[in-house]
């Protein structure tokens, strides 16, 4: 792996190259050089991102756009080009690699340790929307088609039910029933995007807390990372996916569902940060639908985990056999919990937005 790092225009000799991070999709390595500089080297999962060149064009364009408009170099990721000046290196086995400068004095949080952390997460993703508000969304490629098209995700779930790897359906009947009972309302965001009621924006689409880097000393947000899924979408996707992951009281694969619910204090604090970061740019309908964004993104992620379980775990990286089922269960539990807190969620958003 260290050998691969030398294909990029790094400063110094490679001292170490070790596996890094907790992502479900790409392979990430931390490279350390004798100059004391660190780099992030990533193998792009080309089974999932079938057009790595296009994806890298999206990343190069959006990071350069943000960097040009900001005085702080840590407010955006910086790609390290290959020694031949390219944004990625294609190895002999046909694998695509890219490199970023390691953002100095940064930390990445797996879980909000205080509501303040989550407030700052909201601020970071809200600002990200703001930073790219004038970016020409139509020039971006769509690295994964229908990524947050929930009705299409239901079709994929049905296809996985046909596959029914190792007869796994017998172990998740209740979960399937719960999810399928919500299929009918699953088009509520995509339909409104298609008919123009909701605006198309540049969105990140994978707004987990661990896709933000914070300043090590001040614990305030620096920049948003994991940019593979940047594409045109709805602000409800970015808001909703953050709530799904960060307002949950437990890990994504917690087995004890009694420990899993959507914390209303975290919901409130994220909403405050996000709306502050968006700086008045959301339309009345977007504001009204924020709770729906949270519910849809959680339901969608739940059925994606469930579909992957029924397909035999071919998409998300797993560390034990039932992990995708455990992940699906937490998401569906969160959906049920959000439904029971529906009025409260709306009141909170209304209070903050006024
Ligand atoms: P994945 O798709 O696997 O989630 P990420 O791009 O989110 O990949 O990177 C994985 C981890 O690597 C992040 O959670 C973060 O800890 C770290 N990381 C990624 N890019 C940088 C960077 N430029 N500077 C510092 N840390 C980084
Ligand atoms: C994947 O790469 P990572 O771990 O940040 C997935 C997201 C899911 C998430 C669930 C490209 O994100 O869509 O919400 O896992 N990314 C892709 O944890 O599918
Ligand atoms: Mg990530």
XYZ file of C-alpha atoms and ligand atoms in Angstrom:
401
model
C 0.000 0.000 0.000
C 2.872 2.356 0.840
C 4.076 1.802 -2.725
C 0.750 3.099 -4.041
C 1.095 6.290 -2.014
C 4.272 7.131 -3.938
C 2.186 7.387 -7.122
C 0.792 10.637 -5.712
C 2.565 13.988 -5.369
C 3.243 13.589 -1.641
C 5.855 15.550 0.287
C 8.401 13.178 1.846
C 9.018 9.436 2.095
C 6.306 7.065 3.246
C 6.947 5.789 6.782
C 3.642 4.028 7.394
C 0.389 3.208 5.632
C -2.393 1.715 7.782
C -6.080 0.938 7.400
C -8.210 3.774 8.782
C -11.811 4.836 9.533
C -15.157 3.064 9.897
C -16.798 3.465 6.494
C -19.056 0.798 4.996
C -18.027 1.359 1.356
C -14.508 2.503 0.442
C -11.158 1.301 1.778
C -9.353 4.076 3.603
C -5.658 4.220 4.619
C -3.709 6.744 6.646
C -0.327 7.514 5.113
C 2.429 9.023 7.257
C 5.547 10.569 5.723
C 8.943 11.310 7.220
C 8.134 15.013 6.846
C 5.450 14.516 9.494
C 2.731 15.086 6.903
C -0.253 12.732 6.733
C -2.431 11.799 3.806
C -5.659 9.872 3.314
C -5.423 7.237 0.586
C -8.656 5.605 -0.581
C -9.549 2.755 -2.859
C -12.839 3.662 -4.509
C -15.380 0.852 -4.363
C -15.893 0.456 -8.100
C -18.594 -2.161 -7.696
C -20.717 0.600 -6.194
C -19.243 3.630 -7.934
C -19.134 2.294 -11.451
C -17.874 5.548 -13.010
C -14.977 6.636 -10.780
C -13.796 9.250 -13.308
C -17.135 11.057 -13.113
C -17.215 10.866 -9.352
C -13.731 12.390 -9.172
C -14.843 15.205 -11.501
C -17.663 16.000 -9.046
C -15.248 16.027 -6.126
C -12.568 18.082 -7.894
C -15.123 20.683 -9.008
C -16.946 21.074 -5.671
C -13.841 21.095 -3.441
C -12.132 23.674 -5.688
C -15.306 25.777 -5.664
C -15.484 25.805 -1.872
C -11.726 26.360 -1.450
C -11.757 29.369 -3.799
C -14.460 31.044 -1.739
C -13.010 30.452 1.688
C -10.075 31.935 3.562
C -9.524 28.933 5.817
C -7.760 26.108 3.966
C -9.330 23.618 6.380
C -12.866 24.459 5.186
C -12.548 22.071 2.255
C -10.840 18.827 1.360
C -7.794 19.115 -0.909
C -7.101 16.410 -3.429
C -3.498 15.323 -3.954
C -2.941 14.667 -7.655
C -0.899 11.777 -8.959
C 2.697 12.386 -10.029
C 1.232 12.587 -13.542
C -1.222 15.290 -12.510
C -4.369 13.139 -12.465
C -7.055 13.130 -9.721
C -6.861 9.329 -9.342
C -4.409 6.487 -9.904
C -5.532 3.405 -11.797
C -3.473 0.392 -10.661
C -2.525 -2.759 -12.592
C -5.573 -4.589 -11.211
C -7.950 -1.926 -12.469
C -8.556 -0.406 -9.028
C -9.028 3.348 -8.650
C -7.167 5.172 -5.883
C -7.346 8.790 -4.755
C -5.608 10.839 -2.124
C -6.472 13.796 0.096
C -4.272 15.924 2.298
C -4.979 14.918 5.887
C -6.787 17.890 7.447
C -4.374 18.966 10.211
C -5.493 19.011 13.867
C -8.833 17.469 12.988
C -10.947 14.804 14.659
C -13.828 12.734 13.440
C -16.654 11.765 15.835
C -18.497 8.448 15.679
C -21.146 9.646 18.106
C -22.180 13.041 19.436
C -20.835 13.178 22.955
C -22.918 16.232 23.764
C -25.820 18.041 22.085
C -23.291 20.746 21.189
C -21.394 18.297 18.943
C -24.592 17.586 17.095
C -25.518 21.272 16.865
C -22.180 21.804 15.120
C -22.856 18.863 12.822
C -26.080 20.592 11.747
C -24.188 23.810 11.237
C -21.580 22.022 9.098
C -24.082 20.372 6.766
C -26.259 23.508 6.642
C -23.206 25.559 5.658
C -22.246 22.967 3.070
C -25.640 23.574 1.423
C -24.970 27.306 1.608
C -21.418 27.006 0.204
C -22.742 25.201 -2.870
C -26.057 27.068 -3.211
C -24.885 28.886 -6.373
C -22.929 25.935 -7.785
C -24.471 24.839 -11.117
C -26.086 21.575 -9.956
C -26.799 20.452 -13.527
C -23.045 20.165 -14.248
C -22.683 17.396 -11.647
C -22.723 13.716 -12.525
C -25.037 11.337 -10.674
C -22.579 8.710 -9.332
C -25.353 6.400 -8.129
C -28.649 6.693 -9.923
C -31.759 6.941 -7.753
C -29.599 7.009 -4.642
C -32.322 8.538 -2.456
C -35.264 7.524 -4.610
C -37.166 5.691 -1.895
C -39.762 4.024 -4.201
C -36.870 2.590 -6.255
C -35.307 1.349 -2.999
C -38.578 -0.493 -2.327
C -38.358 -2.090 -5.778
C -34.842 -3.214 -4.873
C -36.168 -4.630 -1.611
C -38.767 -6.618 -3.543
C -36.076 -7.958 -5.860
C -34.061 -8.990 -2.789
C -37.138 -10.772 -1.406
C -37.175 -12.799 -4.616
C -33.523 -13.675 -4.074
C -34.117 -14.586 -0.403
C -30.507 -15.682 0.167
C -30.336 -18.748 2.478
C -34.077 -18.301 3.126
C -33.289 -15.270 5.278
C -36.810 -13.946 4.762
C -38.008 -16.350 7.407
C -35.937 -14.359 9.931
C -37.282 -10.927 9.081
C -41.005 -11.292 8.402
C -42.047 -8.641 10.918
C -39.485 -6.156 9.659
C -40.630 -6.664 6.070
C -44.256 -6.212 7.036
C -43.453 -2.994 8.880
C -41.451 -1.598 5.961
C -43.857 -2.601 3.196
C -46.763 -1.000 5.074
C -44.976 2.308 4.441
C -44.250 1.814 0.742
C -47.239 3.840 -0.404
C -46.036 7.109 1.084
C -42.424 6.549 0.008
C -42.689 8.785 -3.086
C -43.508 11.907 -1.109
C -40.117 13.601 -1.620
C -39.177 12.416 -5.123
C -42.625 13.298 -6.469
C -42.374 16.840 -5.127
C -38.862 17.188 -6.564
C -40.129 15.997 -9.943
C -43.096 18.386 -10.031
C -41.032 21.364 -8.858
C -42.674 21.802 -5.441
C -39.315 21.077 -3.815
C -36.137 22.737 -5.220
C -33.276 20.661 -6.602
C -30.083 21.475 -4.672
C -26.486 20.259 -4.570
C -26.572 17.733 -1.754
C -24.067 15.536 0.022
C -26.418 12.582 0.493
C -24.398 10.745 3.150
C -24.535 13.158 6.073
C -23.429 10.896 8.890
C -21.755 12.563 11.840
C -18.522 10.755 10.986
C -18.461 12.514 7.624
C -17.513 15.816 9.274
C -14.078 16.829 10.531
C -13.960 18.946 13.690
C -11.124 21.082 14.984
C -9.221 19.091 17.577
C -8.892 21.981 20.026
C -12.169 23.870 19.677
C -14.399 20.943 18.629
C -16.050 23.195 16.054
C -16.649 21.943 12.498
C -14.027 22.393 9.812
C -15.297 20.649 6.716
C -17.495 17.961 5.299
C -15.833 14.809 3.923
C -16.839 11.591 2.100
C -17.898 13.438 -1.030
C -18.563 10.459 -3.326
C -22.306 10.910 -3.284
C -22.462 14.638 -4.000
C -25.137 15.130 -6.640
C -28.337 17.053 -7.300
C -30.974 16.200 -4.663
C -33.165 17.569 -1.892
C -32.095 19.361 1.292
C -34.421 16.889 3.033
C -31.970 14.093 2.182
C -29.061 15.798 3.924
C -31.088 16.893 6.919
C -32.880 13.551 7.218
C -29.831 11.310 6.954
C -28.115 13.250 9.742
C -31.075 12.842 12.068
C -31.254 9.138 11.221
C -27.682 8.545 12.307
C -26.912 11.261 14.825
C -30.168 11.719 16.764
C -30.343 8.012 17.483
C -29.521 7.065 21.053
C -27.628 3.953 19.959
C -25.215 2.615 17.373
C -26.505 1.722 13.930
C -26.159 -1.996 14.712
C -27.322 -2.011 18.360
C -28.982 -5.354 19.125
C -31.013 -4.210 22.115
C -33.808 -2.188 20.520
C -34.910 -0.856 23.920
C -31.806 1.313 23.732
C -32.763 2.788 20.362
C -34.906 5.886 19.920
C -34.801 9.290 18.295
C -33.681 11.752 20.953
C -35.748 14.938 20.766
C -33.049 17.053 22.364
C -30.599 15.957 19.681
C -33.295 16.456 17.041
C -33.816 20.015 18.261
C -30.165 20.902 18.484
C -29.319 19.548 15.020
C -32.284 21.419 13.537
C -31.038 24.652 15.139
C -27.563 24.159 13.678
C -28.783 23.109 10.243
C -31.192 26.014 9.885
C -28.567 28.456 11.076
C -26.102 27.022 8.535
C -28.688 27.201 5.721
C -29.140 30.868 6.596
C -32.738 31.318 5.501
C -32.356 29.506 2.189
C -34.962 26.765 2.771
C -38.453 27.205 1.318
C -41.577 26.973 3.527
C -42.317 23.505 2.135
C -38.782 22.270 2.827
C -39.104 23.510 6.408
C -42.478 21.859 6.848
C -41.163 18.593 5.471
C -37.987 18.324 7.572
C -39.544 15.681 9.883
C -40.614 13.773 6.764
C -37.023 13.966 5.505
C -35.847 12.381 8.745
C -38.430 9.626 8.578
C -37.926 8.853 4.873
C -34.136 8.696 5.080
C -34.395 6.369 8.081
C -36.986 4.134 6.437
C -34.948 4.073 3.233
C -31.743 3.146 5.024
C -33.642 0.451 6.903
C -34.895 -1.149 3.702
C -31.447 -0.858 2.104
C -29.928 -2.818 5.019
C -32.802 -5.301 4.849
C -32.383 -5.748 1.089
C -28.645 -6.280 1.508
C -29.331 -8.891 4.187
C -31.714 -10.705 1.828
C -29.174 -10.439 -0.999
C -26.476 -12.114 1.111
C -24.564 -8.981 2.246
C -23.128 -7.872 -1.056
C -23.221 -4.077 -0.605
C -22.455 -2.860 2.930
C -19.307 -4.101 4.617
C -20.286 -6.424 7.491
C -18.270 -7.746 10.405
C -20.615 -10.576 11.443
C -23.403 -12.493 9.655
C -26.521 -10.739 11.022
C -25.110 -7.227 11.064
C -27.258 -5.935 8.211
C -30.378 -7.301 9.899
C -29.381 -5.630 13.177
C -28.815 -2.394 11.278
C -32.200 -2.681 9.557
C -33.928 -3.271 12.885
C -32.495 -0.138 14.505
C -33.605 1.954 11.537
C -37.139 0.590 11.582
C -37.337 1.061 15.343
C -36.321 4.697 14.791
C -39.071 5.093 12.184
C -41.672 3.774 14.632
C -40.333 6.095 17.314
C -40.428 9.119 14.992
C -44.021 8.306 14.055
C -44.951 8.307 17.753
C -43.252 11.717 18.155
C -44.557 13.225 14.912
C -46.342 16.231 16.438
C -43.403 17.020 18.697
C -40.984 16.933 15.759
C -43.194 19.348 13.819
C -43.574 21.688 16.791
C -39.813 21.768 17.320
C -39.119 22.636 13.672
C -41.835 25.313 13.696
C -40.472 26.898 16.843
C -36.929 27.071 15.444
C -37.933 28.217 11.953
C -40.111 31.133 13.064
P -15.862 6.021 3.922
O -16.561 6.129 2.603
O -15.172 4.735 4.075
O -16.761 6.388 5.058
P -14.441 8.583 4.411
O -14.067 9.457 3.254
O -15.568 9.021 5.265
O -14.647 7.086 3.855
O -13.125 8.415 5.308
C -13.032 7.493 6.377
C -12.444 8.186 7.606
O -11.147 8.723 7.299
C -13.244 9.397 8.084
O -14.283 9.024 8.939
C -12.185 10.243 8.768
O -11.915 9.757 10.086
C -10.941 9.979 7.960
N -10.669 11.004 6.932
C -11.082 10.986 5.639
N -10.606 12.025 4.962
C -9.829 12.723 5.818
C -9.006 13.891 5.712
N -8.871 14.548 4.549
N -8.334 14.340 6.812
C -8.451 13.671 7.990
N -9.192 12.549 8.158
C -9.870 12.078 7.099
C -22.757 4.072 3.614
O -19.682 5.088 3.200
P -20.476 5.303 4.431
O -20.267 4.294 5.493
O -20.319 6.756 4.909
C -23.723 4.402 2.479
C -24.787 5.391 2.960
C -25.536 4.795 4.150
C -24.525 4.457 5.226
C -25.208 3.750 6.399
C -22.389 5.100 -0.970
O -22.036 5.235 3.977
O -25.717 5.649 1.921
O -26.496 5.707 4.656
O -23.472 3.583 4.728
N -22.995 4.952 1.360
C -23.227 4.514 0.097
O -24.359 3.768 7.469
O -24.085 3.683 -0.167
Mg -17.526 8.151 5.723
